[in-house]
Tab-separated table of C-alpha atoms and ligand atoms in Angstrom:
chain	number	residue	atom	x	y	z
J	1	MET	CA	10.330	-29.817	5.982
J	2	ASN	CA	11.231	-31.230	2.587
J	3	SER	CA	8.131	-33.374	2.421
J	4	ALA	CA	5.960	-30.277	2.769
J	5	ALA	CA	7.643	-28.448	-0.113
J	6	LEU	CA	5.279	-27.223	-2.804
J	7	LEU	CA	7.942	-26.870	-5.471
J	8	GLU	CA	11.101	-28.897	-5.320
J	9	ALA	CA	14.123	-28.585	-7.602
J	10	GLN	CA	16.774	-31.240	-7.169
J	11	GLY	CA	20.110	-31.179	-8.956
J	12	VAL	CA	18.678	-29.240	-11.863
J	13	THR	CA	21.020	-28.773	-14.808
J	14	LEU	CA	19.601	-26.852	-17.736
J	15	GLN	CA	21.159	-26.513	-21.148
J	16	TYR	CA	20.537	-24.929	-24.512
J	17	LYS	CA	21.740	-26.655	-27.626
J	18	THR	CA	22.482	-24.285	-30.462
J	19	GLN	CA	23.987	-25.308	-33.787
J	20	GLN	CA	27.578	-24.783	-32.643
J	21	HIS	CA	27.336	-24.773	-28.874
J	22	LEU	CA	26.033	-26.452	-25.822
J	23	VAL	CA	25.289	-23.755	-23.269
J	24	THR	CA	24.973	-24.852	-19.663
J	25	ALA	CA	22.633	-22.305	-18.069
J	26	THR	CA	22.350	-23.812	-14.572
J	27	TYR	CA	24.350	-26.562	-12.911
J	28	ARG	CA	22.869	-28.909	-10.297
J	29	VAL	CA	20.625	-26.364	-8.631
J	30	ASP	CA	18.624	-27.364	-5.562
J	31	PHE	CA	15.877	-25.405	-3.889
J	32	SER	CA	12.447	-25.911	-2.430
J	33	VAL	CA	9.580	-23.475	-2.202
J	34	HIS	CA	6.930	-23.842	0.475
J	35	LYS	CA	3.378	-22.575	0.428
J	36	SER	CA	3.112	-18.788	0.890
J	37	ASP	CA	6.879	-18.274	0.496
J	38	ARG	CA	8.126	-15.131	-1.173
J	39	PHE	CA	10.968	-17.068	-2.718
J	40	VAL	CA	13.518	-14.980	-4.591
J	41	ILE	CA	16.149	-16.286	-6.984
J	42	LEU	CA	18.954	-13.719	-7.072
J	43	GLY	CA	22.011	-13.728	-9.299
J	44	PRO	CA	23.914	-11.728	-11.897
J	45	SER	CA	22.687	-11.365	-15.477
J	46	GLY	CA	23.125	-14.529	-17.483
J	47	CYS	CA	23.296	-16.863	-14.488
J	48	GLY	CA	20.248	-18.792	-15.634
J	49	LYS	CA	17.394	-17.259	-13.624
J	50	SER	CA	14.994	-16.950	-16.555
J	51	THR	CA	15.995	-20.404	-17.705
J	52	LEU	CA	15.121	-21.810	-14.287
J	53	LEU	CA	11.726	-20.117	-14.406
J	54	LYS	CA	11.138	-21.507	-17.881
J	55	ALA	CA	11.850	-24.969	-16.514
J	56	VAL	CA	9.468	-24.417	-13.589
J	57	GLY	CA	6.921	-23.163	-16.118
J	58	GLY	CA	7.315	-26.432	-17.999
J	59	PHE	CA	8.808	-24.905	-21.150
J	60	LEU	CA	12.209	-26.555	-20.790
J	61	LYS	CA	13.223	-29.976	-19.439
J	62	PRO	CA	16.210	-30.471	-17.128
J	63	VAL	CA	19.009	-32.533	-18.666
J	64	GLU	CA	19.823	-33.649	-15.147
J	65	GLY	CA	17.794	-33.566	-11.930
J	66	SER	CA	14.095	-33.034	-11.421
J	67	ILE	CA	11.482	-30.401	-10.655
J	68	THR	CA	8.304	-31.431	-8.900
J	69	LEU	CA	5.177	-29.520	-7.952
J	70	ALA	CA	3.285	-31.014	-5.005
J	71	GLY	CA	5.274	-34.190	-5.567
J	72	ARG	CA	4.430	-34.507	-9.259
J	73	PRO	CA	7.118	-34.038	-11.922
J	74	ILE	CA	6.500	-31.026	-14.140
J	75	SER	CA	5.866	-32.292	-17.633
J	76	GLY	CA	4.667	-29.173	-19.438
J	77	PRO	CA	3.024	-25.775	-18.979
J	78	GLY	CA	-0.173	-25.573	-16.960
J	79	PRO	CA	-2.437	-23.080	-15.207
J	80	GLY	CA	-1.042	-24.220	-11.841
J	81	ARG	CA	2.062	-22.141	-12.559
J	82	MET	CA	1.182	-18.678	-13.787
J	83	MET	CA	3.869	-16.427	-15.168
J	84	VAL	CA	3.631	-12.666	-14.672
J	85	PHE	CA	5.892	-10.911	-17.151
J	86	GLN	CA	7.798	-7.677	-17.266
J	87	GLU	CA	5.962	-4.359	-17.256
J	88	PHE	CA	2.537	-6.009	-17.369
J	89	GLU	CA	2.238	-5.025	-20.999
J	90	GLN	CA	0.696	-8.405	-21.566
J	91	LEU	CA	-2.714	-6.863	-20.927
J	92	MET	CA	-4.732	-6.746	-24.128
J	93	PRO	CA	-5.432	-3.087	-24.918
J	94	TRP	CA	-8.650	-3.825	-26.841
J	95	LYS	CA	-10.244	-5.669	-23.933
J	96	THR	CA	-11.611	-4.090	-20.774
J	97	VAL	CA	-10.013	-4.858	-17.429
J	98	LEU	CA	-12.760	-7.400	-16.755
J	99	GLY	CA	-12.294	-8.903	-20.213
J	100	ASN	CA	-8.563	-9.247	-19.615
J	101	VAL	CA	-9.079	-11.108	-16.361
J	102	ALA	CA	-11.879	-13.300	-17.715
J	103	PHE	CA	-10.175	-14.306	-20.958
J	104	PRO	CA	-7.583	-16.828	-19.643
J	105	MET	CA	-10.234	-18.522	-17.523
J	106	ARG	CA	-12.174	-19.222	-20.688
J	107	VAL	CA	-9.100	-20.516	-22.482
J	108	ALA	CA	-7.123	-22.291	-19.749
J	109	ARG	CA	-9.990	-23.427	-17.530
J	110	ARG	CA	-12.634	-23.641	-20.301
J	111	LEU	CA	-15.186	-21.802	-18.207
J	112	PRO	CA	-18.392	-20.525	-19.788
J	113	ALA	CA	-18.338	-16.768	-20.459
J	114	ARG	CA	-20.703	-15.927	-17.663
J	115	GLU	CA	-18.851	-17.863	-14.982
J	116	ALA	CA	-15.511	-16.468	-16.170
J	117	ARG	CA	-16.899	-12.938	-15.852
J	118	GLU	CA	-18.235	-13.613	-12.360
J	119	ARG	CA	-14.920	-14.996	-11.203
J	120	ALA	CA	-13.075	-12.127	-12.862
J	121	ARG	CA	-15.235	-9.660	-10.958
J	122	ALA	CA	-14.433	-11.413	-7.691
J	123	ALA	CA	-10.700	-11.428	-8.507
J	124	LEU	CA	-10.820	-7.691	-9.223
J	125	GLU	CA	-12.524	-7.129	-5.907
J	126	THR	CA	-9.709	-8.862	-4.046
J	127	VAL	CA	-7.189	-6.435	-5.562
J	128	HIS	CA	-9.537	-3.456	-4.984
J	129	LEU	CA	-10.092	-2.792	-8.660
J	130	ALA	CA	-13.783	-3.628	-8.973
J	131	PRO	CA	-14.683	-0.013	-9.887
J	132	PHE	CA	-12.323	-0.241	-12.868
J	133	ALA	CA	-13.786	-3.428	-14.357
J	134	ASP	CA	-15.153	-1.691	-17.441
J	135	VAL	CA	-12.251	0.583	-18.338
J	136	TYR	CA	-9.414	-0.169	-20.757
J	137	PRO	CA	-5.845	-0.871	-19.604
J	138	HIS	CA	-4.394	2.386	-20.998
J	139	MET	CA	-6.476	4.283	-18.463
J	140	LEU	CA	-4.724	2.601	-15.535
J	141	SER	CA	-1.531	3.505	-13.698
J	142	GLY	CA	1.401	1.078	-13.711
J	143	GLY	CA	0.554	-0.152	-10.226
J	144	MET	CA	-3.045	-0.794	-11.231
J	145	LYS	CA	-1.934	-2.714	-14.323
J	146	MET	CA	0.217	-4.878	-12.090
J	147	ARG	CA	-2.775	-5.580	-9.876
J	148	VAL	CA	-4.839	-6.534	-12.931
J	149	ALA	CA	-2.084	-8.861	-14.151
J	150	ILE	CA	-1.888	-10.460	-10.715
J	151	ALA	CA	-5.679	-10.706	-10.378
J	152	ARG	CA	-5.754	-12.379	-13.761
J	153	ALA	CA	-3.101	-14.893	-12.742
J	154	LEU	CA	-4.657	-15.540	-9.336
J	155	ALA	CA	-8.127	-16.028	-10.811
J	156	LEU	CA	-6.781	-19.226	-12.334
J	157	GLU	CA	-6.007	-20.401	-8.804
J	158	PRO	CA	-2.382	-21.242	-9.519
J	159	GLU	CA	-0.333	-23.084	-6.971
J	160	ILE	CA	2.534	-20.713	-7.561
J	161	LEU	CA	3.024	-17.321	-9.192
J	162	LEU	CA	6.191	-16.954	-11.260
J	163	MET	CA	7.637	-13.484	-11.758
J	164	ASP	CA	10.638	-12.825	-13.987
J	165	GLU	CA	12.165	-9.420	-13.133
J	166	PRO	CA	8.768	-7.755	-13.510
J	167	PHE	CA	10.053	-4.359	-12.322
J	168	ALA	CA	13.425	-4.308	-14.073
J	169	ALA	CA	12.481	-1.669	-16.646
J	170	LEU	CA	10.951	0.785	-14.188
J	171	ASP	CA	12.485	3.909	-12.710
J	172	ALA	CA	13.619	3.602	-9.102
J	173	LEU	CA	10.637	5.363	-7.524
J	174	THR	CA	7.994	3.469	-9.459
J	175	ARG	CA	9.850	0.296	-8.734
J	176	ARG	CA	9.752	0.951	-4.978
J	177	GLN	CA	6.040	1.639	-5.223
J	178	MET	CA	5.371	-1.561	-7.162
J	179	GLN	CA	7.368	-3.636	-4.699
J	180	GLN	CA	5.295	-2.140	-1.918
J	181	GLU	CA	2.033	-2.885	-3.757
J	182	LEU	CA	3.105	-6.436	-4.478
J	183	PHE	CA	4.001	-6.939	-0.825
J	184	GLU	CA	0.607	-5.548	0.283
J	185	LEU	CA	-1.151	-7.933	-2.113
J	186	TRP	CA	0.828	-10.808	-0.759
J	187	LYS	CA	-0.039	-9.876	2.839
J	188	MET	CA	-3.692	-9.815	1.894
J	189	LEU	CA	-3.813	-12.948	-0.248
J	190	GLY	CA	-0.838	-15.050	0.865
J	191	PHE	CA	-0.100	-16.554	-2.547
J	192	THR	CA	3.136	-18.455	-3.159
J	193	MET	CA	5.547	-16.542	-5.305
J	194	LEU	CA	8.772	-17.354	-7.061
J	195	PHE	CA	10.389	-14.070	-7.986
J	196	VAL	CA	13.530	-13.642	-10.049
J	197	THR	CA	15.745	-10.565	-9.885
J	198	HIS	CA	19.352	-9.409	-10.271
J	199	SER	CA	18.823	-6.598	-7.759
J	200	ILE	CA	20.099	-7.305	-4.258
J	201	GLU	CA	17.933	-4.516	-2.815
J	202	GLU	CA	14.840	-5.878	-4.493
J	203	ALA	CA	15.563	-9.382	-3.221
J	204	VAL	CA	15.954	-8.154	0.352
J	205	THR	CA	12.865	-5.937	0.103
J	206	LEU	CA	10.602	-8.660	-1.253
J	207	GLY	CA	11.965	-12.016	-0.248
J	208	SER	CA	11.079	-14.230	2.680
J	209	ARG	CA	13.783	-16.529	1.330
J	210	ILE	CA	16.581	-15.809	-1.125
J	211	LEU	CA	18.516	-18.287	-3.217
J	212	LEU	CA	21.846	-16.863	-4.403
J	213	LEU	CA	23.165	-18.137	-7.717
J	214	THR	CA	26.725	-17.758	-8.967
J	215	ALA	CA	27.527	-16.242	-12.342
J	216	HIS	CA	27.141	-18.363	-15.451
J	217	PRO	CA	26.506	-21.274	-15.221
J	218	GLY	CA	24.263	-20.677	-12.213
J	219	GLN	CA	25.005	-22.772	-9.155
J	220	VAL	CA	23.645	-22.350	-5.674
J	221	ARG	CA	25.986	-20.103	-3.708
J	222	ALA	CA	23.923	-19.754	-0.539
J	223	GLU	CA	20.405	-19.519	0.732
J	224	LEU	CA	19.066	-16.918	3.138
J	225	ASN	CA	16.012	-17.694	5.193
J	226	ALA	CA	13.422	-15.935	7.268
J	227	ALA	CA	15.775	-15.697	10.243
J	228	ASP	CA	18.166	-13.547	8.179
J	229	LEU	CA	15.513	-11.515	6.424
J	230	ASP	CA	12.532	-11.182	8.685
J	231	GLY	CA	11.145	-7.681	8.715
J	232	VAL	CA	14.306	-6.060	7.313
J	233	ASP	CA	13.177	-3.247	5.024
J	234	SER	CA	15.115	-0.379	3.521
J	235	SER	CA	14.563	1.860	6.571
J	236	ASP	CA	16.168	-0.744	8.833
J	237	PRO	CA	19.858	-0.319	9.736
J	238	ARG	CA	20.283	-4.050	9.101
J	239	PHE	CA	19.349	-3.505	5.431
J	240	GLY	CA	22.778	-2.192	4.411
J	241	LYS	CA	24.563	-4.919	6.323
J	242	LEU	CA	22.459	-7.574	4.691
J	243	THR	CA	22.914	-6.245	1.158
J	244	ARG	CA	26.704	-6.028	1.712
J	245	ARG	CA	26.766	-9.575	3.005
J	246	ILE	CA	24.860	-10.772	-0.055
J	247	HIS	CA	27.161	-8.799	-2.335
J	248	ASP	CA	30.185	-10.490	-0.743
J	249	LEU	CA	28.565	-13.887	-1.069
J	250	LEU	CA	27.854	-13.284	-4.750
J	251	PHE	CA	31.018	-11.526	-5.847
J	252	GLY	CA	33.522	-11.642	-3.000
J	253	ALA	CA	34.742	-15.199	-3.140
J	254	ALA	CA	36.107	-17.435	-5.852
J	255	LEU	CA	33.362	-19.197	-7.726
J	256	LEU	CA	32.939	-22.901	-7.407
J	257	ALA	CA	34.393	-24.978	-10.165
J	258	ALA	CA	31.865	-25.737	-12.845
J	259	PRO	CA	32.103	-27.306	-16.266
J	260	ALA	CA	32.710	-24.780	-19.023
J	261	ASP	CA	30.398	-24.623	-21.999
J	262	ALA	CA	31.229	-27.222	-24.603
P	301	ADP	N1	17.524	-19.554	-26.232
P	301	ADP	C1	18.794	-19.629	-25.839
P	301	ADP	N2	19.721	-20.261	-26.584
P	301	ADP	C2	21.014	-20.361	-26.175
P	301	ADP	N3	21.482	-19.838	-25.039
P	301	ADP	C3	20.606	-19.185	-24.244
P	301	ADP	C4	19.228	-19.033	-24.589
P	301	ADP	N4	18.603	-18.328	-23.606
P	301	ADP	C5	19.547	-18.058	-22.696
P	301	ADP	N5	20.739	-18.559	-23.063
P	301	ADP	C6	22.006	-18.489	-22.298
P	301	ADP	O1	21.792	-19.174	-21.056
P	301	ADP	C7	22.410	-18.466	-20.006
P	301	ADP	C8	21.379	-18.112	-18.953
P	301	ADP	O2	20.450	-17.190	-19.498
P	301	ADP	P1	19.230	-16.609	-18.681
P	301	ADP	O3	18.493	-17.704	-18.039
P	301	ADP	O4	18.455	-15.730	-19.588
P	301	ADP	O5	19.966	-15.736	-17.555
P	301	ADP	P2	19.361	-14.625	-16.568
P	301	ADP	O6	17.884	-14.671	-16.671
P	301	ADP	O7	19.892	-14.999	-15.225
P	301	ADP	O8	19.934	-13.316	-17.016
P	301	ADP	C9	23.095	-17.273	-20.629
P	301	ADP	O9	24.435	-17.599	-20.864
P	301	ADP	C10	22.351	-17.075	-21.923
P	301	ADP	O10	23.189	-16.488	-22.890
P	302	MG	MG1	16.495	-13.194	-17.183
């Protein structure tokens, strides 16, 4: 299946150089994301999840290994990889919902205003927010803001949607609701998503595949696939078993040897 992978990371080592230190964030990480995957990267805080997403986004180059999208090496940021950030507060409060969705199409795709607005309207329809096109973001619920942020990203027709712990700051109930809404959107639209989280429950709830990373520096510990995860939601008796198994995989065994930070 490797040849069909949309996004392929091979032996990816990522580092930060500060004045005194060399910090190794991830060490020789391999994974591949296929079209329409709900691919989750799961690991403890500081294991390099955000750093990996930055590299996929084209903001950071691997010191070792390679990342390719549809067979092409990633050489910088581009509208093919849209990042959806935490809390969706990236919506511009002085622009209407339609304006928010249209704006990046004008900037990133250089579309004329009228075409951008037409496409924005269509994108809002797909997430069932067409009636809210002319209101301002502060009038929307959290779930609606998420749908706007996703409509805005999807309007650019990205090959993959990158999400870095978008629900981390939310209370448990809202978080559940947002996960549900995201899953419904995915069922409807089938986009490819690469979702980062440190929550085992969230990974199991959302993922069609889960990559487990060890603590700092992040290395691949295991990968769980559809056969392990299919249809297991929090009401399923297998849910607890699965989360315990993942917990043991992440924290139960000695970590693999990895070079310490220089
Ligand atoms: N800009 C930076 N400069 C130096 N070190 C960094 C920087 N950003 C992150 N790190 C370090 O890289 C490691 C991985 O960080 P990060 O990718 O943010 O982890 P995660 O998202 O999994 O919590 C951590 O040890 C962190 O302290
Ligand atoms: Mg992070």
